[in-house]
mmCIF file of C-alpha atoms and ligand atoms in Angstrom:
data_model
loop_
_atom_site.group_PDB
_atom_site.id
_atom_site.type_symbol
_atom_site.label_atom_id
_atom_site.label_comp_id
_atom_site.label_asym_id
_atom_site.label_seq_id
_atom_site.Cartn_x
_atom_site.Cartn_y
_atom_site.Cartn_z
ATOM 1 C CA MET A 140 39.381 19.056 -3.038
ATOM 2 C CA SER A 141 39.002 17.700 0.427
ATOM 3 C CA ASP A 142 40.528 18.622 3.784
ATOM 4 C CA ILE A 143 42.057 15.721 4.423
ATOM 5 C CA ILE A 144 42.912 12.665 2.062
ATOM 6 C CA ILE A 145 42.814 9.075 3.962
ATOM 7 C CA VAL A 146 44.483 5.875 2.225
ATOM 8 C CA GLY A 147 43.510 2.625 3.021
ATOM 9 C CA GLY A 148 40.357 1.450 3.402
ATOM 10 C CA GLY A 149 40.705 -1.238 6.071
ATOM 11 C CA ILE A 150 39.392 -0.481 10.509
ATOM 12 C CA SER A 151 41.558 2.128 10.818
ATOM 13 C CA GLY A 152 41.034 4.470 7.782
ATOM 14 C CA LEU A 153 37.802 4.086 8.083
ATOM 15 C CA LEU A 154 37.560 4.995 11.990
ATOM 16 C CA THR A 155 39.741 7.432 11.144
ATOM 17 C CA ALA A 156 37.801 8.863 8.306
ATOM 18 C CA ARG A 157 34.355 8.906 10.496
ATOM 19 C CA GLU A 158 36.452 11.268 13.673
ATOM 20 C CA PHE A 159 37.610 13.353 11.037
ATOM 21 C CA SER A 160 34.151 14.293 9.848
ATOM 22 C CA ILE A 161 32.354 14.228 13.023
ATOM 23 C CA ARG A 162 35.006 17.004 14.093
ATOM 24 C CA GLY A 163 33.572 18.571 10.596
ATOM 25 C CA ALA A 164 36.800 18.088 8.142
ATOM 26 C CA SER A 165 35.681 16.992 4.733
ATOM 27 C CA VAL A 166 36.894 13.816 3.459
ATOM 28 C CA THR A 167 38.224 11.398 0.680
ATOM 29 C CA LEU A 168 39.621 8.041 1.000
ATOM 30 C CA LEU A 169 41.687 5.924 -1.226
ATOM 31 C CA GLU A 170 41.498 2.714 -0.827
ATOM 32 C CA ARG A 171 43.524 0.074 -3.799
ATOM 33 C CA GLN A 172 40.734 -2.394 -4.409
ATOM 34 C CA SER A 173 37.316 -2.797 -1.879
ATOM 35 C CA ILE A 174 36.996 -0.538 1.709
ATOM 36 C CA GLY A 175 37.436 -3.294 4.375
ATOM 37 C CA LYS A 176 38.303 -6.414 2.722
ATOM 38 C CA GLU A 177 42.211 -6.879 4.168
ATOM 39 C CA ALA A 178 43.273 -7.739 7.671
ATOM 40 C CA SER A 179 40.553 -6.066 9.119
ATOM 41 C CA TRP A 180 37.689 -8.376 7.842
ATOM 42 C CA ALA A 181 39.772 -11.063 8.219
ATOM 43 C CA GLY A 182 40.266 -10.813 12.326
ATOM 44 C CA GLY A 183 37.839 -12.139 15.020
ATOM 45 C CA GLY A 184 37.352 -9.302 16.135
ATOM 46 C CA ILE A 185 38.044 -10.060 20.274
ATOM 47 C CA LEU A 186 37.729 -6.622 22.504
ATOM 48 C CA SER A 187 40.783 -7.118 24.272
ATOM 49 C CA PRO A 188 44.600 -8.149 23.556
ATOM 50 C CA LEU A 189 45.087 -12.002 23.887
ATOM 51 C CA TYR A 190 47.346 -11.815 27.297
ATOM 52 C CA PRO A 191 46.959 -8.509 27.588
ATOM 53 C CA TRP A 192 48.935 -8.260 30.636
ATOM 54 C CA ARG A 193 52.316 -10.869 28.333
ATOM 55 C CA GLN A 194 51.815 -7.334 25.713
ATOM 56 C CA ASN A 195 53.868 -4.454 25.643
ATOM 57 C CA GLU A 196 52.730 -1.935 28.190
ATOM 58 C CA ALA A 197 51.982 1.240 25.756
ATOM 59 C CA ILE A 198 49.308 -0.139 24.124
ATOM 60 C CA ALA A 199 47.218 -1.053 27.808
ATOM 61 C CA PRO A 200 45.946 3.163 26.732
ATOM 62 C CA LEU A 201 44.086 2.421 23.950
ATOM 63 C CA CYS A 202 43.068 -0.522 24.903
ATOM 64 C CA ILE A 203 40.975 0.299 26.915
ATOM 65 C CA ASP A 204 39.915 3.724 25.967
ATOM 66 C CA SER A 205 38.660 1.984 23.051
ATOM 67 C CA LEU A 206 36.591 -0.578 25.304
ATOM 68 C CA ALA A 207 34.293 2.795 27.184
ATOM 69 C CA ARG A 208 33.845 3.574 23.091
ATOM 70 C CA TYR A 209 33.005 1.005 21.607
ATOM 71 C CA PRO A 210 28.912 0.058 22.915
ATOM 72 C CA GLN A 211 28.110 3.136 21.955
ATOM 73 C CA LEU A 212 29.746 3.594 18.292
ATOM 74 C CA ALA A 213 28.485 0.269 17.606
ATOM 75 C CA GLU A 214 24.702 1.577 19.362
ATOM 76 C CA THR A 215 25.205 4.703 17.373
ATOM 77 C CA LEU A 216 25.450 2.569 13.804
ATOM 78 C CA TYR A 217 23.096 0.378 14.459
ATOM 79 C CA GLY A 218 20.799 3.594 15.173
ATOM 80 C CA ASP A 219 21.605 5.098 11.987
ATOM 81 C CA THR A 220 22.574 2.477 8.736
ATOM 82 C CA GLY A 221 20.271 0.268 9.995
ATOM 83 C CA ILE A 222 23.454 -2.635 10.301
ATOM 84 C CA ASP A 223 24.388 -4.542 13.709
ATOM 85 C CA PRO A 224 28.084 -4.929 14.247
ATOM 86 C CA GLN A 225 26.667 -6.880 16.750
ATOM 87 C CA TRP A 226 28.990 -5.799 19.610
ATOM 88 C CA THR A 227 28.606 -8.675 22.149
ATOM 89 C CA GLN A 228 29.736 -8.375 25.864
ATOM 90 C CA SER A 229 30.225 -12.763 25.827
ATOM 91 C CA GLY A 230 32.948 -12.602 28.524
ATOM 92 C CA LEU A 231 36.113 -14.328 27.991
ATOM 93 C CA LEU A 232 37.634 -17.634 29.949
ATOM 94 C CA ILE A 233 40.862 -17.473 29.755
ATOM 95 C CA LEU A 234 42.363 -21.595 30.944
ATOM 96 C CA ASP A 235 46.012 -21.289 30.838
ATOM 97 C CA ASN A 236 46.961 -18.405 33.220
ATOM 98 C CA PRO A 237 50.727 -19.414 34.821
ATOM 99 C CA ASP A 238 51.443 -16.213 35.704
ATOM 100 C CA LEU A 239 48.137 -15.482 37.292
ATOM 101 C CA ALA A 240 49.350 -12.617 39.496
ATOM 102 C CA LYS A 241 50.811 -10.852 36.851
ATOM 103 C CA ALA A 242 46.727 -11.354 35.668
ATOM 104 C CA GLU A 243 45.413 -9.831 38.369
ATOM 105 C CA SER A 244 47.420 -6.734 38.913
ATOM 106 C CA TRP A 245 47.050 -5.996 35.261
ATOM 107 C CA CYS A 246 43.423 -6.471 35.555
ATOM 108 C CA GLN A 247 43.460 -4.631 39.013
ATOM 109 C CA ASN A 248 45.473 -1.846 37.936
ATOM 110 C CA HIS A 249 43.074 -1.349 34.644
ATOM 111 C CA ALA A 250 39.945 -1.665 36.193
ATOM 112 C CA ILE A 251 39.032 -4.540 34.015
ATOM 113 C CA PRO A 252 36.918 -7.314 36.410
ATOM 114 C CA TYR A 253 37.605 -10.312 36.793
ATOM 115 C CA GLU A 254 37.215 -13.598 38.675
ATOM 116 C CA LEU A 255 39.267 -16.713 39.272
ATOM 117 C CA ALA A 256 36.821 -19.996 37.430
ATOM 118 C CA ASP A 257 36.657 -23.065 39.210
ATOM 119 C CA THR A 258 35.744 -26.506 37.712
ATOM 120 C CA PRO A 259 32.093 -25.854 38.675
ATOM 121 C CA ALA A 260 32.198 -21.694 37.443
ATOM 122 C CA ILE A 261 33.588 -23.244 34.588
ATOM 123 C CA ASP A 262 31.222 -25.770 33.714
ATOM 124 C CA ARG A 263 28.131 -23.033 34.473
ATOM 125 C CA LEU A 264 30.005 -20.667 32.025
ATOM 126 C CA ALA A 265 30.898 -22.710 29.237
ATOM 127 C CA PRO A 266 29.476 -26.840 29.744
ATOM 128 C CA GLY A 267 31.127 -29.288 27.295
ATOM 129 C CA LEU A 268 34.247 -28.139 27.332
ATOM 130 C CA ASP A 269 37.009 -30.699 27.772
ATOM 131 C CA TYR A 270 40.485 -29.261 29.221
ATOM 132 C CA SER A 271 42.580 -28.749 31.863
ATOM 133 C CA ALA A 272 42.906 -25.609 33.179
ATOM 134 C CA ASP A 273 46.297 -23.637 34.912
ATOM 135 C CA ASN A 274 44.528 -21.023 37.468
ATOM 136 C CA PRO A 275 41.556 -20.499 34.474
ATOM 137 C CA LEU A 276 40.536 -16.863 34.410
ATOM 138 C CA TRP A 277 36.930 -14.841 33.809
ATOM 139 C CA LEU A 278 36.479 -11.732 32.381
ATOM 140 C CA PRO A 279 32.819 -11.382 32.504
ATOM 141 C CA ASN A 280 32.743 -7.371 30.745
ATOM 142 C CA ILE A 281 35.236 -8.517 27.610
ATOM 143 C CA ALA A 282 33.461 -8.352 24.158
ATOM 144 C CA HIS A 283 33.524 -9.280 20.915
ATOM 145 C CA ILE A 284 32.353 -7.413 17.716
ATOM 146 C CA ARG A 285 31.512 -8.908 14.424
ATOM 147 C CA ASN A 286 33.761 -7.365 12.369
ATOM 148 C CA PRO A 287 31.973 -7.528 8.773
ATOM 149 C CA ARG A 288 29.329 -6.510 9.938
ATOM 150 C CA LEU A 289 31.119 -3.069 11.943
ATOM 151 C CA LEU A 290 32.782 -2.343 8.746
ATOM 152 C CA LYS A 291 30.351 -2.417 5.852
ATOM 153 C CA ALA A 292 28.268 0.145 8.628
ATOM 154 C CA LEU A 293 30.625 2.537 9.039
ATOM 155 C CA ARG A 294 30.791 2.085 5.843
ATOM 156 C CA ALA A 295 27.125 2.980 5.307
ATOM 157 C CA ASP A 296 27.744 5.805 8.033
ATOM 158 C CA LEU A 297 30.155 7.296 6.059
ATOM 159 C CA GLU A 298 28.790 7.415 2.613
ATOM 160 C CA ASP A 299 25.454 8.961 4.968
ATOM 161 C CA ARG A 300 28.050 11.694 5.808
ATOM 162 C CA GLY A 301 28.992 12.876 2.564
ATOM 163 C CA VAL A 302 33.176 11.480 2.669
ATOM 164 C CA THR A 303 34.063 10.696 -0.619
ATOM 165 C CA LEU A 304 35.067 6.393 -0.475
ATOM 166 C CA LEU A 305 37.274 5.734 -3.606
ATOM 167 C CA GLU A 306 37.647 2.131 -4.109
ATOM 168 C CA ASP A 307 39.951 0.834 -7.271
ATOM 169 C CA HIS A 308 41.905 3.787 -6.317
ATOM 170 C CA GLU A 309 45.398 2.942 -5.409
ATOM 171 C CA VAL A 310 47.597 5.030 -4.024
ATOM 172 C CA THR A 311 51.187 4.399 -6.366
ATOM 173 C CA ALA A 312 53.246 7.753 -5.426
ATOM 174 C CA LEU A 313 53.274 11.087 -2.799
ATOM 175 C CA GLU A 314 54.743 13.902 -4.662
ATOM 176 C CA LYS A 315 56.470 16.336 -1.670
ATOM 177 C CA ARG A 316 57.028 19.811 -2.046
ATOM 178 C CA ASP A 317 58.743 22.365 0.478
ATOM 179 C CA HIS A 318 57.521 19.693 3.511
ATOM 180 C CA ARG A 319 54.517 18.630 2.839
ATOM 181 C CA ILE A 320 52.783 16.325 0.347
ATOM 182 C CA CYS A 321 51.393 18.258 -2.220
ATOM 183 C CA ARG A 322 49.607 15.374 -4.271
ATOM 184 C CA VAL A 323 48.438 12.162 -4.145
ATOM 185 C CA GLN A 324 49.384 10.374 -7.435
ATOM 186 C CA THR A 325 47.170 7.445 -8.582
ATOM 187 C CA PRO A 326 46.073 5.667 -11.941
ATOM 188 C CA GLN A 327 42.871 7.409 -11.735
ATOM 189 C CA GLY A 328 44.606 11.180 -11.163
ATOM 190 C CA ALA A 329 45.884 13.345 -8.215
ATOM 191 C CA PHE A 330 44.827 14.180 -5.614
ATOM 192 C CA SER A 331 45.538 16.903 -3.544
ATOM 193 C CA ALA A 332 44.524 18.259 0.646
ATOM 194 C CA ASP A 333 45.771 19.605 3.080
ATOM 195 C CA LEU A 334 46.178 16.734 5.605
ATOM 196 C CA ILE A 335 47.148 13.551 3.889
ATOM 197 C CA LEU A 336 46.850 10.170 6.418
ATOM 198 C CA LEU A 337 47.888 7.055 5.613
ATOM 199 C CA THR A 338 46.183 3.625 6.771
ATOM 200 C CA THR A 339 47.582 1.343 5.194
ATOM 201 C CA GLY A 340 47.999 -1.894 7.246
ATOM 202 C CA ALA A 341 50.506 -4.557 6.629
ATOM 203 C CA TRP A 342 51.662 -2.361 2.735
ATOM 204 C CA SER A 343 52.461 0.522 5.145
ATOM 205 C CA GLY A 344 56.282 -0.991 5.441
ATOM 206 C CA ARG A 345 56.737 -1.398 1.743
ATOM 207 C CA LEU A 346 55.265 1.361 0.344
ATOM 208 C CA TRP A 347 56.532 4.235 2.178
ATOM 209 C CA SER A 348 60.206 3.386 3.070
ATOM 210 C CA ASP A 349 61.369 6.197 1.652
ATOM 211 C CA LEU A 350 59.107 9.178 3.515
ATOM 212 C CA PHE A 351 59.539 6.488 7.027
ATOM 213 C CA PRO A 352 63.119 5.313 6.826
ATOM 214 C CA ARG A 353 62.751 2.949 9.904
ATOM 215 C CA LEU A 354 58.980 2.718 9.582
ATOM 216 C CA GLN A 355 59.063 -1.380 11.101
ATOM 217 C CA ILE A 356 55.755 -2.819 9.745
ATOM 218 C CA THR A 357 55.782 -6.610 8.171
ATOM 219 C CA PRO A 358 52.836 -8.444 7.338
ATOM 220 C CA VAL A 359 52.425 -11.379 9.736
ATOM 221 C CA LYS A 360 49.509 -14.248 8.260
ATOM 222 C CA GLY A 361 46.321 -15.349 10.142
ATOM 223 C CA GLN A 362 44.397 -17.683 9.606
ATOM 224 C CA MET A 363 40.794 -19.120 10.993
ATOM 225 C CA ILE A 364 37.999 -21.228 10.316
ATOM 226 C CA VAL A 365 34.338 -21.007 11.140
ATOM 227 C CA PHE A 366 31.861 -24.024 11.896
ATOM 228 C CA GLU A 367 28.553 -23.753 11.542
ATOM 229 C CA ALA A 368 27.082 -24.681 14.828
ATOM 230 C CA ASP A 369 23.875 -24.493 16.653
ATOM 231 C CA PRO A 370 23.470 -21.178 18.775
ATOM 232 C CA LYS A 371 23.740 -21.442 22.566
ATOM 233 C CA LEU A 372 26.409 -24.127 21.799
ATOM 234 C CA LEU A 373 28.829 -22.192 24.001
ATOM 235 C CA GLN A 374 28.155 -18.801 25.224
ATOM 236 C CA PRO A 375 32.152 -17.500 26.102
ATOM 237 C CA MET A 376 34.385 -16.549 23.992
ATOM 238 C CA VAL A 377 37.538 -19.002 25.885
ATOM 239 C CA LEU A 378 41.526 -18.403 24.939
ATOM 240 C CA ASP A 379 43.513 -21.611 25.988
ATOM 241 C CA HIS A 380 47.413 -21.586 24.766
ATOM 242 C CA GLY A 381 47.330 -18.904 22.668
ATOM 243 C CA ARG A 382 44.134 -20.242 20.568
ATOM 244 C CA TYR A 383 40.808 -19.393 20.529
ATOM 245 C CA LEU A 384 36.967 -19.841 20.070
ATOM 246 C CA ILE A 385 34.289 -16.749 19.435
ATOM 247 C CA PRO A 386 30.989 -17.594 19.452
ATOM 248 C CA ARG A 387 28.969 -15.522 17.160
ATOM 249 C CA ARG A 388 25.222 -14.541 18.306
ATOM 250 C CA ASP A 389 24.132 -16.689 14.663
ATOM 251 C CA GLY A 390 25.402 -19.891 16.450
ATOM 252 C CA HIS A 391 29.018 -19.889 14.130
ATOM 253 C CA ILE A 392 32.253 -20.255 16.189
ATOM 254 C CA LEU A 393 35.328 -18.634 14.961
ATOM 255 C CA ALA A 394 38.246 -20.027 15.790
ATOM 256 C CA GLY A 395 41.683 -18.971 15.567
ATOM 257 C CA SER A 396 44.609 -18.311 14.649
ATOM 258 C CA THR A 397 48.221 -18.784 13.435
ATOM 259 C CA ILE A 398 50.992 -16.381 13.188
ATOM 260 C CA GLU A 399 52.905 -17.103 9.698
ATOM 261 C CA HIS A 400 55.475 -14.821 8.535
ATOM 262 C CA SER A 401 55.244 -15.721 5.009
ATOM 263 C CA GLY A 402 55.133 -12.440 3.173
ATOM 264 C CA PHE A 403 52.417 -10.895 0.940
ATOM 265 C CA ASN A 404 50.926 -14.739 0.760
ATOM 266 C CA LYS A 405 47.573 -15.054 2.223
ATOM 267 C CA HIS A 406 46.593 -18.533 1.171
ATOM 268 C CA THR A 407 45.099 -21.267 3.323
ATOM 269 C CA THR A 408 46.619 -24.131 3.871
ATOM 270 C CA GLN A 409 44.766 -27.290 4.546
ATOM 271 C CA GLN A 410 48.181 -27.880 7.663
ATOM 272 C CA ALA A 411 46.612 -24.582 9.168
ATOM 273 C CA ARG A 412 42.872 -25.899 8.857
ATOM 274 C CA ASP A 413 43.231 -29.416 10.745
ATOM 275 C CA GLU A 414 45.695 -27.480 13.395
ATOM 276 C CA LEU A 415 42.921 -25.162 14.082
ATOM 277 C CA GLU A 416 39.929 -27.779 13.784
ATOM 278 C CA GLN A 417 42.269 -30.277 16.521
ATOM 279 C CA PHE A 418 42.070 -27.756 18.221
ATOM 280 C CA ALA A 419 37.937 -26.436 18.587
ATOM 281 C CA CYS A 420 37.626 -30.252 18.229
ATOM 282 C CA SER A 421 39.731 -30.990 21.300
ATOM 283 C CA LEU A 422 38.530 -28.400 23.394
ATOM 284 C CA CYS A 423 34.647 -28.102 23.047
ATOM 285 C CA PRO A 424 34.332 -31.818 21.138
ATOM 286 C CA ALA A 425 30.642 -31.471 20.098
ATOM 287 C CA LEU A 426 32.420 -28.939 17.344
ATOM 288 C CA ARG A 427 33.075 -32.308 15.911
ATOM 289 C CA HIS A 428 29.402 -32.829 14.614
ATOM 290 C CA TYR A 429 29.276 -29.542 13.036
ATOM 291 C CA ARG A 430 30.744 -28.090 9.000
ATOM 292 C CA ILE A 431 33.479 -25.781 9.242
ATOM 293 C CA GLN A 432 31.878 -23.251 6.383
ATOM 294 C CA LYS A 433 34.742 -21.294 5.625
ATOM 295 C CA GLN A 434 38.610 -21.535 5.928
ATOM 296 C CA TRP A 435 40.709 -18.457 5.216
ATOM 297 C CA ALA A 436 43.452 -15.825 5.640
ATOM 298 C CA GLY A 437 44.629 -11.922 6.463
ATOM 299 C CA LEU A 438 47.725 -9.869 6.582
ATOM 300 C CA ARG A 439 48.146 -8.275 10.140
ATOM 301 C CA PRO A 440 50.240 -5.001 10.374
ATOM 302 C CA GLY A 441 52.976 -6.606 12.901
ATOM 303 C CA THR A 442 55.267 -4.300 14.747
ATOM 304 C CA PRO A 443 58.011 -6.213 16.366
ATOM 305 C CA SER A 444 56.403 -5.113 19.519
ATOM 306 C CA GLY A 445 53.130 -4.824 18.545
ATOM 307 C CA ILE A 446 52.775 -0.885 19.386
ATOM 308 C CA PRO A 447 51.760 0.856 16.628
ATOM 309 C CA TYR A 448 52.776 4.101 15.199
ATOM 310 C CA ILE A 449 49.984 7.101 15.174
ATOM 311 C CA ALA A 450 51.418 10.214 14.450
ATOM 312 C CA ARG A 451 52.487 12.879 12.825
ATOM 313 C CA HIS A 452 55.392 13.123 10.082
ATOM 314 C CA PRO A 453 58.924 14.854 11.741
ATOM 315 C CA THR A 454 59.313 16.561 8.706
ATOM 316 C CA ILE A 455 56.911 16.590 6.349
ATOM 317 C CA GLU A 456 53.811 19.000 8.017
ATOM 318 C CA ASN A 457 51.000 17.866 6.586
ATOM 319 C CA LEU A 458 51.255 13.807 6.521
ATOM 320 C CA GLY A 459 50.257 11.166 9.284
ATOM 321 C CA LEU A 460 50.327 7.944 9.845
ATOM 322 C CA ASN A 461 47.933 5.197 12.087
ATOM 323 C CA CYS A 462 48.878 1.579 11.211
ATOM 324 C CA GLY A 463 50.685 -1.016 12.896
ATOM 325 C CA HIS A 464 48.532 -2.008 15.182
ATOM 326 C CA PHE A 465 49.213 -6.190 14.420
ATOM 327 C CA ARG A 466 47.009 -8.543 16.552
ATOM 328 C CA ASN A 467 44.874 -5.451 17.922
ATOM 329 C CA GLY A 468 43.989 -3.094 15.645
ATOM 330 C CA LEU A 469 40.044 -3.838 16.027
ATOM 331 C CA VAL A 470 40.651 -3.641 20.161
ATOM 332 C CA MET A 471 42.576 -0.132 19.116
ATOM 333 C CA GLY A 472 40.771 1.311 16.517
ATOM 334 C CA PRO A 473 38.020 3.771 18.443
ATOM 335 C CA ALA A 474 41.300 5.333 20.769
ATOM 336 C CA SER A 475 43.763 5.355 17.739
ATOM 337 C CA ALA A 476 41.454 7.220 15.167
ATOM 338 C CA ALA A 477 40.426 9.408 18.112
ATOM 339 C CA LEU A 478 44.571 10.215 18.667
ATOM 340 C CA ILE A 479 45.754 10.356 15.236
ATOM 341 C CA VAL A 480 43.087 13.107 14.350
ATOM 342 C CA ASP A 481 43.837 14.832 17.839
ATOM 343 C CA LEU A 482 47.503 14.688 16.881
ATOM 344 C CA MET A 483 46.666 16.351 13.010
ATOM 345 C CA LEU A 484 44.690 18.415 13.808
ATOM 346 C CA GLY A 485 47.086 19.897 16.645
ATOM 347 C CA CYS A 486 44.378 19.336 19.540
ATOM 348 C CA PRO A 487 45.258 18.137 22.591
ATOM 349 C CA SER A 488 44.232 14.407 23.291
ATOM 350 C CA SER A 489 43.901 12.460 26.512
ATOM 351 C CA ILE A 490 46.021 9.445 25.532
ATOM 352 C CA PRO A 491 49.974 10.859 25.614
ATOM 353 C CA ALA A 492 50.871 9.990 21.743
ATOM 354 C CA GLU A 493 54.467 9.854 22.624
ATOM 355 C CA PRO A 494 54.960 5.530 23.207
ATOM 356 C CA TYR A 495 53.146 5.735 19.630
ATOM 357 C CA SER A 496 55.693 7.711 17.396
ATOM 358 C CA PHE A 497 58.503 6.922 15.117
ATOM 359 C CA ASP A 498 61.057 8.110 17.601
ATOM 360 C CA THR A 499 60.030 5.455 19.949
ATOM 361 C CA PRO A 500 61.570 2.191 19.514
ATOM 362 C CA HIS A 501 59.341 -0.305 17.797
HETATM 363 C C1 FAD B 44 43.195 -14.189 11.590
HETATM 364 C C2 FAD B 44 42.887 -12.575 11.941
HETATM 365 C C3 FAD B 44 42.333 -12.289 13.697
HETATM 366 C C4 FAD B 44 42.252 -11.443 13.836
HETATM 367 N N1 FAD B 44 41.917 -11.580 15.270
HETATM 368 C C5 FAD B 44 41.753 -10.106 16.017
HETATM 369 C C6 FAD B 44 41.121 -9.405 16.533
HETATM 370 O O1 FAD B 44 40.112 -10.445 17.319
HETATM 371 N N2 FAD B 44 40.886 -8.749 17.958
HETATM 372 C C7 FAD B 44 41.671 -7.495 16.800
HETATM 373 O O2 FAD B 44 41.440 -6.108 17.247
HETATM 374 N N3 FAD B 44 42.227 -8.017 15.946
HETATM 375 C C8 FAD B 44 42.526 -8.839 15.331
HETATM 376 N N4 FAD B 44 42.889 -8.910 14.260
HETATM 377 C C9 FAD B 44 44.118 -7.475 13.980
HETATM 378 C C10 FAD B 44 43.154 -6.968 13.353
HETATM 379 O O3 FAD B 44 42.845 -7.256 12.166
HETATM 380 C C11 FAD B 44 44.049 -5.856 12.869
HETATM 381 O O4 FAD B 44 45.236 -5.254 13.622
HETATM 382 C C12 FAD B 44 43.498 -4.632 11.668
HETATM 383 O O5 FAD B 44 42.408 -4.720 11.327
HETATM 384 C C13 FAD B 44 44.242 -3.759 10.717
HETATM 385 O O6 FAD B 44 43.773 -2.666 10.346
HETATM 386 P P1 FAD B 44 44.061 -2.023 9.569
HETATM 387 O O7 FAD B 44 43.116 -0.616 8.717
HETATM 388 O O8 FAD B 44 45.470 -0.926 9.527
HETATM 389 O O9 FAD B 44 44.547 -2.588 7.760
HETATM 390 P P2 FAD B 44 43.757 -3.299 6.912
HETATM 391 O O10 FAD B 44 42.467 -3.656 7.386
HETATM 392 O O11 FAD B 44 44.786 -4.564 6.396
HETATM 393 O O12 FAD B 44 43.482 -2.140 6.211
HETATM 394 C C14 FAD B 44 44.964 -1.159 5.044
HETATM 395 C C15 FAD B 44 43.889 -1.307 4.007
HETATM 396 O O13 FAD B 44 44.703 -0.713 3.697
HETATM 397 C C16 FAD B 44 44.316 -1.070 1.380
HETATM 398 N N5 FAD B 44 45.949 0.515 1.277
HETATM 399 C C17 FAD B 44 47.521 -0.325 0.810
HETATM 400 N N6 FAD B 44 47.794 -0.007 0.625
HETATM 401 C C18 FAD B 44 47.324 0.855 -0.496
HETATM 402 C C19 FAD B 44 47.329 1.457 -1.449
HETATM 403 N N7 FAD B 44 48.816 2.077 -1.449
HETATM 404 N N8 FAD B 44 46.822 2.879 -2.024
HETATM 405 C C20 FAD B 44 45.278 2.986 -1.540
HETATM 406 N N9 FAD B 44 45.166 1.857 -0.536
HETATM 407 C C21 FAD B 44 46.052 0.846 0.076
HETATM 408 C C22 FAD B 44 44.487 -1.663 1.560
HETATM 409 O O14 FAD B 44 44.177 -2.630 0.468
HETATM 410 C C23 FAD B 44 43.527 -2.284 2.746
HETATM 411 O O15 FAD B 44 42.010 -2.650 2.989
HETATM 412 C C24 FAD B 44 43.118 -9.863 13.596
HETATM 413 C C25 FAD B 44 44.013 -9.666 12.415
HETATM 414 C C26 FAD B 44 43.708 -11.410 11.473
HETATM 415 C C27 FAD B 44 44.996 -11.713 10.517
#
């Protein structure tokens, strides 16, 4: 029997399993299909919220704390597993900032370096763009990570640490006795542990409604496309009117993303492909010469305010939840994992947990 059972093998589950393991706990992770194949695989890997000054300020501590953790995390995983998650500090160019004063104040308050980007600066940073800018801003320190590689590296790392990873193990019920979860049911059999943690992403809202009646998590579909472009076509990430381009190291350029409330359907659509292609090729006309290699969709675990739930259950003493990270699960991942492990183990945490509790409106 392990000390901890984690249900769900996305970025939240894998990072939390790693954090528990580092602190000496034995962990079993149960995943209903394959590890790291849902939202965490589908995301763009931008390690900043889009226009962070327009987000609920409650997520800022998790984002800022994670930013500091990522370089070391990526380097350690690469060193230990041989899989490079390609943490890349490409910088983020934001072309439309009608709320410039708010943006500057947010960057100053959180010590995020920024520069006002005039036309020569934009032409130097990202030659060949076709844009009409509104108070453009350059955030040189913002990075992206190649999330499928990060997930693979985390998986390899957990295997090396002796974490038990069980795929095709869907948790179908949590059995409660005396204010504790005594058994976790799967079609392959029952499991038990001292602590049970749910990291079930977009599925959390519908799976555990009897245990968490006020949980507000719904799936929000996002579609992306990727161009098979050449390295050096574009260096920084570029954000314009809510859509973005992310250049990978091999030259591939991702364009994203849609926001669709259509239940648990992950189908891609021609309309989304056309819209994303139109956005990408208008902003970076050279992309017209490159093939779209792939289109995909993922289900973000959406909450009304974008604030995740990172908390122990109010009455079931061995149960916790780390989910609902909506558009920022990669950004907030490392800090969220550290926080939930602190809460579950009863350790003091550097980040106040109150905004992420069940009692705080989301
Ligand atoms: C198109 C798109 C672009 C995005 N871009 C970014 C970005 O640039 N930066 C960023 O920070 N975030 C981004 N996101 C958001 C980010 O991907 C999510 O917030 C994050 O992946 C959520 O991680 P998770 O581990 O909670 O969920 P998931 O990755 O969905 O993992 C949940 C896991 O739980 C499993 N599960 C569910 N039910 C059960 C069960 N009963 N038993 C066992 N296992 C179960 C699922 O199979 C799944 O593997 C993007 C998302 C999308 C879709």
